[in-house]
Short mmCIF file of C-alpha atoms in Angstrom, two decimals:
data_model
loop_
_atom_site.label_atom_id
_atom_site.label_comp_id
_atom_site.label_asym_id
_atom_site.label_seq_id
_atom_site.Cartn_x
_atom_site.Cartn_y
_atom_site.Cartn_z
CA UNK A 1 -26.16 55.40 -45.82
CA UNK A 2 -22.79 56.87 -46.67
CA UNK A 3 -20.97 56.50 -43.41
CA UNK A 4 -17.39 57.29 -42.56
CA UNK A 5 -16.09 53.71 -42.72
CA UNK A 6 -12.96 52.84 -44.66
CA UNK A 7 -13.32 52.21 -48.39
CA UNK A 8 -10.54 50.93 -50.62
CA UNK A 9 -9.81 51.56 -54.29
CA UNK A 10 -7.59 50.31 -57.09
CA UNK A 11 -7.39 52.00 -60.50
CA UNK A 12 -5.26 50.28 -63.16
CA UNK A 13 -4.47 51.74 -66.55
CA UNK A 14 -2.36 49.38 -68.68
CA UNK A 15 -1.03 50.07 -72.15
CA UNK A 16 -0.51 47.06 -74.44
CA UNK A 17 2.32 46.96 -76.97
CA UNK A 18 0.48 44.71 -79.43
CA UNK A 19 -2.50 47.06 -79.57
CA UNK A 20 -2.82 50.75 -80.40
CA UNK A 21 -1.58 53.20 -77.80
CA UNK A 22 -4.39 54.82 -75.80
CA UNK A 23 -3.48 58.50 -75.68
CA UNK A 24 -6.03 59.37 -72.99
CA UNK A 25 -5.44 56.41 -70.70
CA UNK A 26 -3.06 57.90 -68.14
CA UNK A 27 -5.02 61.13 -67.74
CA UNK A 28 -8.32 59.27 -67.48
CA UNK A 29 -6.94 56.90 -64.84
CA UNK A 30 -5.54 59.73 -62.73
CA UNK A 31 -8.75 61.78 -62.95
CA UNK A 32 -10.88 58.80 -61.95
CA UNK A 33 -8.55 57.97 -59.06
CA UNK A 34 -8.72 61.60 -57.93
CA UNK A 35 -12.51 61.66 -57.75
CA UNK A 36 -12.76 58.23 -56.11
CA UNK A 37 -10.31 59.25 -53.39
CA UNK A 38 -11.91 62.65 -52.86
CA UNK A 39 -13.32 62.44 -49.30
CA UNK A 40 -16.41 64.38 -50.35
CA UNK A 41 -17.14 62.17 -53.38
CA UNK A 42 -15.79 58.62 -53.62
CA UNK A 43 -14.49 58.53 -50.06
CA UNK A 44 -11.90 55.84 -50.84
CA UNK A 45 -8.50 55.68 -49.19
CA UNK A 46 -5.57 56.54 -51.46
CA UNK A 47 -2.41 54.47 -51.05
CA UNK A 48 1.18 55.22 -52.01
CA UNK A 49 4.48 53.36 -51.81
CA UNK A 50 4.83 49.68 -52.68
CA UNK A 51 1.10 49.00 -53.05
CA UNK A 52 -0.36 52.15 -54.63
CA UNK A 53 -4.05 52.58 -55.33
CA UNK A 54 -3.21 53.97 -58.80
CA UNK A 55 -1.23 51.71 -61.12
CA UNK A 56 -0.46 53.05 -64.60
CA UNK A 57 2.20 51.85 -67.02
CA UNK A 58 3.36 50.25 -70.23
CA UNK A 59 5.29 47.38 -68.66
CA UNK A 60 2.64 45.83 -66.44
CA UNK A 61 2.38 42.05 -66.44
CA UNK A 62 -0.63 39.84 -65.62
CA UNK A 63 0.84 39.04 -62.22
CA UNK A 64 1.11 42.76 -61.42
CA UNK A 65 -2.64 43.11 -61.92
CA UNK A 66 -3.46 39.99 -59.91
CA UNK A 67 -1.11 41.00 -57.10
CA UNK A 68 -2.62 44.50 -56.93
CA UNK A 69 -6.18 43.15 -56.80
CA UNK A 70 -5.19 40.61 -54.15
CA UNK A 71 -3.63 43.39 -52.06
CA UNK A 72 -6.67 45.67 -52.17
CA UNK A 73 -8.87 42.66 -51.41
CA UNK A 74 -6.68 41.80 -48.42
CA UNK A 75 -7.02 45.34 -47.09
CA UNK A 76 -10.79 45.36 -47.63
CA UNK A 77 -11.04 42.02 -45.83
CA UNK A 78 -9.04 43.30 -42.85
CA UNK A 79 -11.22 46.41 -42.58
CA UNK A 80 -14.54 44.77 -43.41
CA UNK A 81 -14.75 47.37 -46.16
CA UNK A 82 -16.12 47.80 -49.66
CA UNK A 83 -13.69 48.20 -52.54
CA UNK A 84 -13.76 49.82 -55.97
CA UNK A 85 -11.69 48.31 -58.79
CA UNK A 86 -11.29 50.03 -62.16
CA UNK A 87 -9.59 48.36 -65.13
CA UNK A 88 -8.84 50.73 -68.02
CA UNK A 89 -7.19 49.85 -71.31
CA UNK A 90 -7.51 47.03 -73.81
CA UNK A 91 -9.49 43.82 -73.56
CA UNK A 92 -10.38 40.88 -75.79
CA UNK A 93 -12.63 37.82 -75.89
CA UNK A 94 -11.91 34.50 -77.55
CA UNK A 95 -13.85 33.52 -80.71
CA UNK A 96 -16.18 31.01 -79.04
CA UNK A 97 -16.66 32.71 -75.65
CA UNK A 98 -17.57 36.10 -74.22
CA UNK A 99 -15.25 36.03 -71.19
CA UNK A 100 -13.18 39.22 -71.05
CA UNK A 101 -9.38 39.13 -70.77
CA UNK A 102 -7.68 42.34 -69.61
CA UNK A 103 -4.55 43.11 -71.60
CA UNK A 104 -1.27 44.41 -70.19
CA UNK A 105 2.16 45.25 -71.62
CA UNK A 106 3.02 41.97 -73.33
CA UNK A 107 -0.50 40.61 -73.92
CA UNK A 108 -1.68 39.40 -77.32
CA UNK A 109 -5.08 38.28 -78.51
CA UNK A 110 -3.52 34.91 -79.38
CA UNK A 111 -2.76 34.00 -75.76
CA UNK A 112 -5.18 34.08 -72.83
CA UNK A 113 -2.26 33.32 -70.50
CA UNK A 114 -0.71 36.65 -71.45
CA UNK A 115 -3.74 38.51 -70.11
CA UNK A 116 -6.00 38.47 -67.02
CA UNK A 117 -9.38 36.75 -66.86
CA UNK A 118 -11.51 39.52 -65.40
CA UNK A 119 -14.63 37.61 -64.35
CA UNK A 120 -12.80 35.18 -62.10
CA UNK A 121 -10.72 38.00 -60.60
CA UNK A 122 -13.84 39.95 -59.62
CA UNK A 123 -15.73 36.90 -58.41
CA UNK A 124 -12.85 35.79 -56.19
CA UNK A 125 -12.59 39.26 -54.65
CA UNK A 126 -16.33 39.49 -53.96
CA UNK A 127 -16.35 35.94 -52.51
CA UNK A 128 -13.63 36.74 -49.99
CA UNK A 129 -15.04 36.54 -46.46
CA UNK A 130 -14.91 39.98 -44.87
CA UNK A 131 -15.14 42.03 -48.05
CA UNK A 132 -18.24 44.23 -47.75
CA UNK A 133 -18.73 44.37 -51.50
CA UNK A 134 -16.94 45.00 -54.79
CA UNK A 135 -17.71 47.70 -57.36
CA UNK A 136 -15.93 47.26 -60.68
CA UNK A 137 -15.59 49.74 -63.53
CA UNK A 138 -14.40 48.14 -66.76
CA UNK A 139 -13.43 50.52 -69.55
CA UNK A 140 -12.15 48.25 -72.33
CA UNK A 141 -13.43 46.81 -75.57
CA UNK A 142 -15.81 43.88 -75.00
CA UNK A 143 -16.25 45.04 -71.38
CA UNK A 144 -19.60 43.28 -71.02
CA UNK A 145 -17.67 40.01 -70.87
CA UNK A 146 -16.24 41.01 -67.48
CA UNK A 147 -19.42 40.07 -65.62
CA UNK A 148 -18.85 36.72 -63.89
CA UNK A 149 -21.40 33.93 -64.00
CA UNK A 150 -23.73 34.19 -60.99
CA UNK A 151 -23.22 30.49 -60.28
CA UNK A 152 -19.57 31.21 -59.50
CA UNK A 153 -20.67 33.49 -56.65
CA UNK A 154 -23.59 31.33 -55.56
CA UNK A 155 -21.28 28.32 -55.27
CA UNK A 156 -18.42 30.16 -53.56
CA UNK A 157 -17.12 29.96 -50.02
CA UNK A 158 -19.73 32.50 -48.91
CA UNK A 159 -22.55 30.42 -50.42
CA UNK A 160 -23.61 33.39 -52.49
CA UNK A 161 -23.75 35.91 -49.62
CA UNK A 162 -21.68 38.40 -51.56
CA UNK A 163 -22.11 41.73 -53.34
CA UNK A 164 -20.72 42.70 -56.72
CA UNK A 165 -21.69 45.60 -58.99
CA UNK A 166 -20.07 45.90 -62.42
CA UNK A 167 -20.21 48.93 -64.72
CA UNK A 168 -19.11 48.22 -68.29
CA UNK A 169 -18.12 50.47 -71.20
CA UNK A 170 -19.46 48.32 -74.04
CA UNK A 171 -21.25 45.09 -74.90
CA UNK A 172 -19.27 41.86 -75.08
CA UNK A 173 -19.15 42.06 -78.89
CA UNK A 174 -18.45 45.79 -79.09
CA UNK A 175 -15.48 48.13 -79.07
CA UNK A 176 -15.03 50.97 -76.59
CA UNK A 177 -13.23 54.16 -77.54
CA UNK A 178 -11.30 57.08 -76.06
CA UNK A 179 -11.86 56.19 -72.41
CA UNK A 180 -15.39 57.55 -72.81
CA UNK A 181 -16.82 55.63 -69.86
CA UNK A 182 -14.08 56.72 -67.47
CA UNK A 183 -14.35 60.35 -68.52
CA UNK A 184 -18.13 60.31 -68.19
CA UNK A 185 -18.06 58.60 -64.78
CA UNK A 186 -15.53 61.13 -63.49
CA UNK A 187 -17.69 64.00 -64.76
CA UNK A 188 -20.92 62.60 -63.35
CA UNK A 189 -19.42 61.90 -59.92
CA UNK A 190 -17.99 65.42 -59.70
CA UNK A 191 -21.22 67.11 -60.81
CA UNK A 192 -23.66 64.75 -59.09
CA UNK A 193 -27.07 63.60 -60.34
CA UNK A 194 -30.14 65.70 -59.62
CA UNK A 195 -32.49 62.69 -59.69
CA UNK A 196 -30.38 60.55 -57.32
CA UNK A 197 -30.55 60.47 -53.55
CA UNK A 198 -27.67 61.11 -51.15
CA UNK A 199 -25.51 58.50 -52.88
CA UNK A 200 -24.81 57.27 -56.41
CA UNK A 201 -25.06 53.54 -57.07
CA UNK A 202 -24.36 51.37 -60.10
CA UNK A 203 -28.03 51.45 -61.05
CA UNK A 204 -30.40 52.64 -63.77
CA UNK A 205 -30.09 56.27 -62.66
CA UNK A 206 -26.33 56.26 -63.12
CA UNK A 207 -26.51 54.39 -66.43
CA UNK A 208 -29.01 56.88 -67.83
CA UNK A 209 -26.72 59.78 -66.85
CA UNK A 210 -23.78 58.07 -68.53
CA UNK A 211 -25.69 57.14 -71.68
CA UNK A 212 -26.61 60.79 -72.14
CA UNK A 213 -22.89 61.53 -72.39
CA UNK A 214 -21.70 58.47 -74.34
CA UNK A 215 -22.71 57.46 -77.85
CA UNK A 216 -21.56 54.64 -80.08
CA UNK A 217 -21.14 52.05 -77.34
CA UNK A 218 -23.58 50.30 -75.02
CA UNK A 219 -22.89 51.22 -71.39
CA UNK A 220 -24.12 48.38 -69.21
CA UNK A 221 -24.28 47.20 -65.63
CA UNK A 222 -24.72 44.04 -63.59
CA UNK A 223 -25.63 43.90 -59.90
CA UNK A 224 -25.39 40.85 -57.63
CA UNK A 225 -26.47 41.51 -54.03
CA UNK A 226 -27.21 38.53 -51.84
CA UNK A 227 -25.82 39.67 -48.49
CA UNK A 228 -28.67 40.05 -45.96
CA UNK A 229 -26.31 41.44 -43.30
CA UNK A 230 -24.88 44.40 -45.20
CA UNK A 231 -25.05 47.57 -43.09
CA UNK A 232 -25.54 49.92 -46.06
CA UNK A 233 -26.03 49.95 -49.81
CA UNK A 234 -23.09 49.36 -52.13
CA UNK A 235 -22.61 53.00 -53.14
CA UNK A 236 -20.09 54.23 -55.66
CA UNK A 237 -19.93 57.86 -54.50
CA UNK A 238 -21.69 60.49 -52.47
CA UNK A 239 -24.05 62.54 -54.58
CA UNK A 240 -22.34 65.93 -54.70
CA UNK A 241 -25.43 67.48 -56.28
CA UNK A 242 -27.05 67.32 -52.86
CA UNK A 243 -24.03 68.43 -50.86
CA UNK A 244 -23.90 72.09 -49.96
CA UNK A 245 -20.28 73.09 -50.41
CA UNK A 246 -17.15 70.95 -50.66
CA UNK A 247 -14.15 70.07 -48.49
CA UNK A 248 -11.80 72.99 -48.34
CA UNK A 249 -14.01 75.29 -50.41
CA UNK A 250 -14.52 78.72 -48.89
CA UNK A 251 -16.80 81.40 -50.28
CA UNK A 252 -14.95 84.64 -50.93
CA UNK A 253 -15.80 87.66 -48.79
CA UNK A 254 -17.68 90.44 -50.55
CA UNK A 255 -16.36 93.98 -50.18
CA UNK A 256 -17.99 96.23 -47.60
CA UNK A 257 -20.47 98.40 -49.45
CA UNK A 258 -23.02 100.84 -48.09
CA UNK A 259 -26.61 99.65 -48.18
CA UNK A 260 -25.72 96.30 -49.79
CA UNK A 261 -29.00 94.78 -51.04
CA UNK A 262 -30.39 91.67 -49.39
CA UNK A 263 -29.75 88.39 -51.21
CA UNK A 264 -33.41 88.00 -52.04
CA UNK A 265 -33.09 91.24 -54.03
CA UNK A 266 -30.00 90.19 -55.97
CA UNK A 267 -31.72 88.67 -58.99
CA UNK A 268 -33.69 91.85 -59.79
CA UNK A 269 -30.48 93.82 -59.34
CA UNK A 270 -28.67 91.60 -61.81
CA UNK A 271 -31.48 92.04 -64.30
CA UNK A 272 -31.74 95.82 -63.87
CA UNK A 273 -28.05 96.63 -64.45
CA UNK A 274 -26.78 95.76 -67.93
CA UNK A 275 -23.70 93.54 -68.16
CA UNK A 276 -21.66 96.36 -69.69
CA UNK A 277 -22.00 98.31 -66.46
CA UNK A 278 -20.44 95.59 -64.33
CA UNK A 279 -16.91 96.99 -64.21
CA UNK A 280 -17.99 100.39 -62.87
CA UNK A 281 -21.09 99.62 -60.83
CA UNK A 282 -20.32 98.33 -57.29
CA UNK A 283 -23.88 97.09 -56.75
CA UNK A 284 -23.75 95.11 -59.97
CA UNK A 285 -20.45 93.60 -58.80
CA UNK A 286 -21.93 92.61 -55.44
CA UNK A 287 -25.09 91.21 -57.03
CA UNK A 288 -23.20 89.16 -59.62
CA UNK A 289 -20.74 87.84 -57.05
CA UNK A 290 -23.37 86.85 -54.51
CA UNK A 291 -25.43 85.13 -57.21
CA UNK A 292 -22.36 83.13 -58.24
CA UNK A 293 -21.73 82.18 -54.61
CA UNK A 294 -25.28 80.86 -54.38
CA UNK A 295 -24.79 78.81 -57.55
CA UNK A 296 -21.51 77.39 -56.21
CA UNK A 297 -22.97 76.51 -52.82
CA UNK A 298 -25.84 74.65 -54.50
CA UNK A 299 -23.46 72.93 -56.96
CA UNK A 300 -25.13 74.64 -59.92
CA UNK A 301 -21.84 74.68 -61.75
CA UNK A 302 -23.16 75.41 -65.22
CA UNK A 303 -25.03 78.50 -64.05
CA UNK A 304 -21.99 79.70 -62.09
CA UNK A 305 -19.75 79.19 -65.11
CA UNK A 306 -22.06 81.17 -67.39
CA UNK A 307 -22.07 84.11 -64.96
CA UNK A 308 -18.30 83.96 -64.53
CA UNK A 309 -17.73 83.87 -68.27
CA UNK A 310 -19.94 86.93 -68.65
CA UNK A 311 -17.99 88.81 -65.96
CA UNK A 312 -14.63 87.92 -67.49
CA UNK A 313 -15.83 88.93 -70.96
CA UNK A 314 -16.59 92.37 -69.54
CA UNK A 315 -13.32 92.57 -67.57
CA UNK A 316 -10.67 89.99 -68.59
CA UNK A 317 -8.45 91.09 -65.68
CA UNK A 318 -11.02 90.59 -62.93
CA UNK A 319 -8.92 88.74 -60.34
CA UNK A 320 -11.96 87.70 -58.28
CA UNK A 321 -13.80 86.20 -61.26
CA UNK A 322 -10.68 84.47 -62.60
CA UNK A 323 -9.92 82.96 -59.18
CA UNK A 324 -13.54 81.87 -58.78
CA UNK A 325 -13.59 80.24 -62.21
CA UNK A 326 -10.24 78.59 -61.46
CA UNK A 327 -11.72 77.18 -58.26
CA UNK A 328 -14.75 75.92 -60.17
CA UNK A 329 -12.54 74.25 -62.77
CA UNK A 330 -10.52 72.59 -59.99
CA UNK A 331 -13.67 71.24 -58.37
CA UNK A 332 -14.90 69.82 -61.68
CA UNK A 333 -11.53 68.33 -62.64
CA UNK A 334 -10.70 70.73 -65.51
CA UNK A 335 -7.18 71.28 -64.26
CA UNK A 336 -5.57 72.83 -67.35
CA UNK A 337 -8.17 75.58 -67.52
CA UNK A 338 -7.92 76.01 -63.75
CA UNK A 339 -4.19 76.67 -64.08
CA UNK A 340 -4.79 79.29 -66.77
CA UNK A 341 -7.46 81.06 -64.74
CA UNK A 342 -5.53 81.04 -61.46
CA UNK A 343 -2.33 82.26 -63.07
CA UNK A 344 -4.37 85.01 -64.73
CA UNK A 345 -5.84 85.98 -61.36
CA UNK A 346 -2.34 86.22 -59.88
CA UNK A 347 -1.14 88.34 -62.78
CA UNK A 348 -4.00 90.74 -62.06
CA UNK A 349 -3.44 90.62 -58.29
CA UNK A 350 -0.20 89.02 -57.13
CA UNK A 351 -1.32 89.24 -53.49
CA UNK A 352 -4.44 87.15 -54.07
CA UNK A 353 -3.79 84.37 -51.53
CA UNK A 354 -7.06 82.66 -52.39
CA UNK A 355 -5.97 82.18 -56.01
CA UNK A 356 -2.52 81.07 -54.85
CA UNK A 357 -4.00 78.49 -52.47
CA UNK A 358 -6.23 77.17 -55.26
CA UNK A 359 -3.18 77.02 -57.55
CA UNK A 360 -1.37 74.96 -54.94
CA UNK A 361 -4.33 72.60 -54.74
CA UNK A 362 -4.34 72.11 -58.53
CA UNK A 363 -0.59 71.46 -58.57
CA UNK A 364 -1.01 68.95 -55.74
CA UNK A 365 -3.83 67.05 -57.47
CA UNK A 366 -1.88 66.89 -60.75
CA UNK A 367 1.25 65.52 -59.05
CA UNK A 368 3.42 68.67 -59.12
CA UNK A 369 4.14 68.38 -55.42
CA UNK A 370 7.20 70.61 -55.30
CA UNK A 371 5.38 73.52 -56.92
CA UNK A 372 2.32 72.88 -54.76
CA UNK A 373 4.40 73.09 -51.59
CA UNK A 374 5.97 76.32 -52.80
CA UNK A 375 2.58 77.90 -53.58
CA UNK A 376 1.03 76.85 -50.28
CA UNK A 377 4.06 77.98 -48.30
CA UNK A 378 3.64 81.48 -49.75
CA UNK A 379 -0.01 81.49 -48.68
CA UNK A 380 0.79 80.37 -45.15
CA UNK A 381 3.51 82.97 -44.74
CA UNK A 382 0.80 85.62 -45.17
CA UNK A 383 -2.10 83.71 -43.58
CA UNK A 384 -0.75 81.02 -41.20
CA UNK A 385 -4.25 79.97 -40.12
CA UNK A 386 -5.57 79.28 -43.62
CA UNK A 387 -7.15 75.87 -43.01
CA UNK A 388 -7.55 75.13 -46.71
CA UNK A 389 -3.86 75.77 -47.43
CA UNK A 390 -2.82 73.75 -44.36
CA UNK A 391 -4.93 70.78 -45.44
CA UNK A 392 -3.64 70.96 -49.01
CA UNK A 393 -0.03 71.20 -47.86
CA UNK A 394 -0.65 68.25 -45.54
CA UNK A 395 -1.96 66.28 -48.53
CA UNK A 396 1.17 67.16 -50.53
CA UNK A 397 3.40 66.09 -47.65
CA UNK A 398 1.47 62.83 -47.34
CA UNK A 399 1.86 62.11 -51.07
CA UNK A 400 5.64 62.55 -50.72
CA UNK A 401 5.91 60.41 -47.57
CA UNK A 402 6.70 63.34 -45.27
CA UNK A 403 4.40 62.01 -42.59
CA UNK A 404 5.43 64.09 -39.58
CA UNK A 405 4.97 67.33 -41.51
CA UNK A 406 1.68 66.05 -42.92
CA UNK A 407 0.40 65.24 -39.44
CA UNK A 408 1.40 68.68 -38.17
CA UNK A 409 -0.44 70.53 -40.94
CA UNK A 410 -3.54 68.34 -40.88
CA UNK A 411 -3.85 68.56 -37.10
CA UNK A 412 -3.57 72.35 -37.27
CA UNK A 413 -6.18 72.48 -40.05
CA UNK A 414 -8.57 70.48 -37.85
CA UNK A 415 -7.92 72.75 -34.88
CA UNK A 416 -9.06 75.68 -37.01
CA UNK A 417 -11.94 73.82 -38.65
CA UNK A 418 -12.95 70.59 -36.85
CA UNK A 419 -15.48 69.81 -39.61
CA UNK A 420 -12.90 69.62 -42.40
CA UNK A 421 -13.53 66.04 -43.53
CA UNK A 422 -10.80 66.31 -46.17
CA UNK A 423 -8.15 66.92 -43.50
CA UNK A 424 -9.61 64.34 -41.12
CA UNK A 425 -9.70 61.55 -43.70
CA UNK A 426 -6.14 62.33 -44.79
CA UNK A 427 -4.90 62.29 -41.22
CA UNK A 428 -6.39 58.81 -40.77
CA UNK A 429 -4.12 57.59 -43.60
CA UNK A 430 -0.87 58.57 -41.85
CA UNK A 431 1.08 55.53 -40.56
CA UNK A 432 2.20 55.36 -36.93
CA UNK A 433 5.21 57.52 -36.11
CA UNK A 434 7.88 54.78 -36.24
CA UNK A 435 6.72 53.39 -39.58
CA UNK A 436 6.23 56.91 -40.89
CA UNK A 437 9.84 57.85 -40.14
CA UNK A 438 11.09 54.71 -41.87
CA UNK A 439 8.99 55.38 -44.97
CA UNK A 440 10.12 59.00 -45.05
CA UNK A 441 13.75 57.89 -44.90
CA UNK A 442 13.13 55.35 -47.67
CA UNK A 443 11.58 58.07 -49.84
CA UNK A 444 14.59 60.38 -49.33
CA UNK A 445 16.99 57.55 -50.25
CA UNK A 446 15.04 56.74 -53.42
CA UNK A 447 14.94 60.42 -54.37
CA UNK A 448 18.72 60.72 -53.86
CA UNK A 449 19.39 57.62 -55.97
CA UNK A 450 17.12 58.94 -58.73
CA UNK A 451 18.92 62.31 -58.72
CA UNK A 452 22.32 60.60 -58.97
CA UNK A 453 21.11 58.43 -61.84
CA UNK A 454 19.93 61.50 -63.75
CA UNK A 455 23.23 63.29 -63.22
CA UNK A 456 25.19 60.31 -64.50
CA UNK A 457 22.90 59.73 -67.49
#
């Protein structure tokens, strides 16, 4: 159902000068893009350079949006792939119609030409021969107006044999606030849904999970599926609730203790020893830690977090617990808290390479590539065969167009762990060697020009 085929993505977050500034827009767009391009969750291919898969800004024009959608559609057509398109920001409808217009930098509600007609954009993408299907997430006011008329698809070049699923933040006559849909979708995809199968679709199950988290606006969906030859369902993400473990996540090793109790005996052990005895009782430590590992492996994040909070309350300088909680916060997208926990773990134990590797991963995901490379380099100096650190450093190299170094690290990570899907999917994104060298050179030139501009400013 959720095979390894290529999937494409485009996330756009556009501010609009004539409307109020959306303070959470950029962060919401980046978090959503992160989860959609996570190989273990959304499985979409991230793109950088001239046609990035994440487009955020205050100066976007309607043609920028159209060009970006056309480019991701072209790539999906070439690969016979599905594509996910997310439009975040402001939107409006005209007084006598419910069609949604997506607003960009210079858009006003007095001019439809200054904005982008969303329905036609989505219908044209879904109607393109070769596109396996389009999933759209619309987080704007009046988002319900983004759903195109079914007759537009039925009368298209594919004679209706197309697939389009649209998830909307609000009804066509309703406002949407604070990027609530995007935040909720990101959270749900990271945590998974217990009542869903191996994949999450734009269906009633997803909408119910989102409506539990969102109040004051009517989350809606529309699903058009008239392609009898589709090889699999039009899934939005893999259901992480049913995945045991995650790419690059390694369970910490428990200390060697005499007569360590079997795991089936851990729960009674946790109940017998009071929490206050944790810091001095080695069996309580082992029982608590193993129980947390079980929660993490089964994606029971809330239970793991409660146990970790209890351990840290007892011993605020517990490097293991702080690193574990930092890892949990990274996996669930709570990057600011992850940074605090991981830095705390390193203050308690500066030689904790696990915490340092996790810190590098957080810095990489949040775009601090220089710091990420520094952190991961320190890990690999001590542990050169750390597959997690190699894969993360490869991802940082890839994000900064250093393709040869990325290929070297990702290949080594796969030699150590051939089942590391994170490293494998990233390696598949590396251009051929000649193009890679040209792009690397272009990146270095742009970086040099930017440094000179800053010096002369």
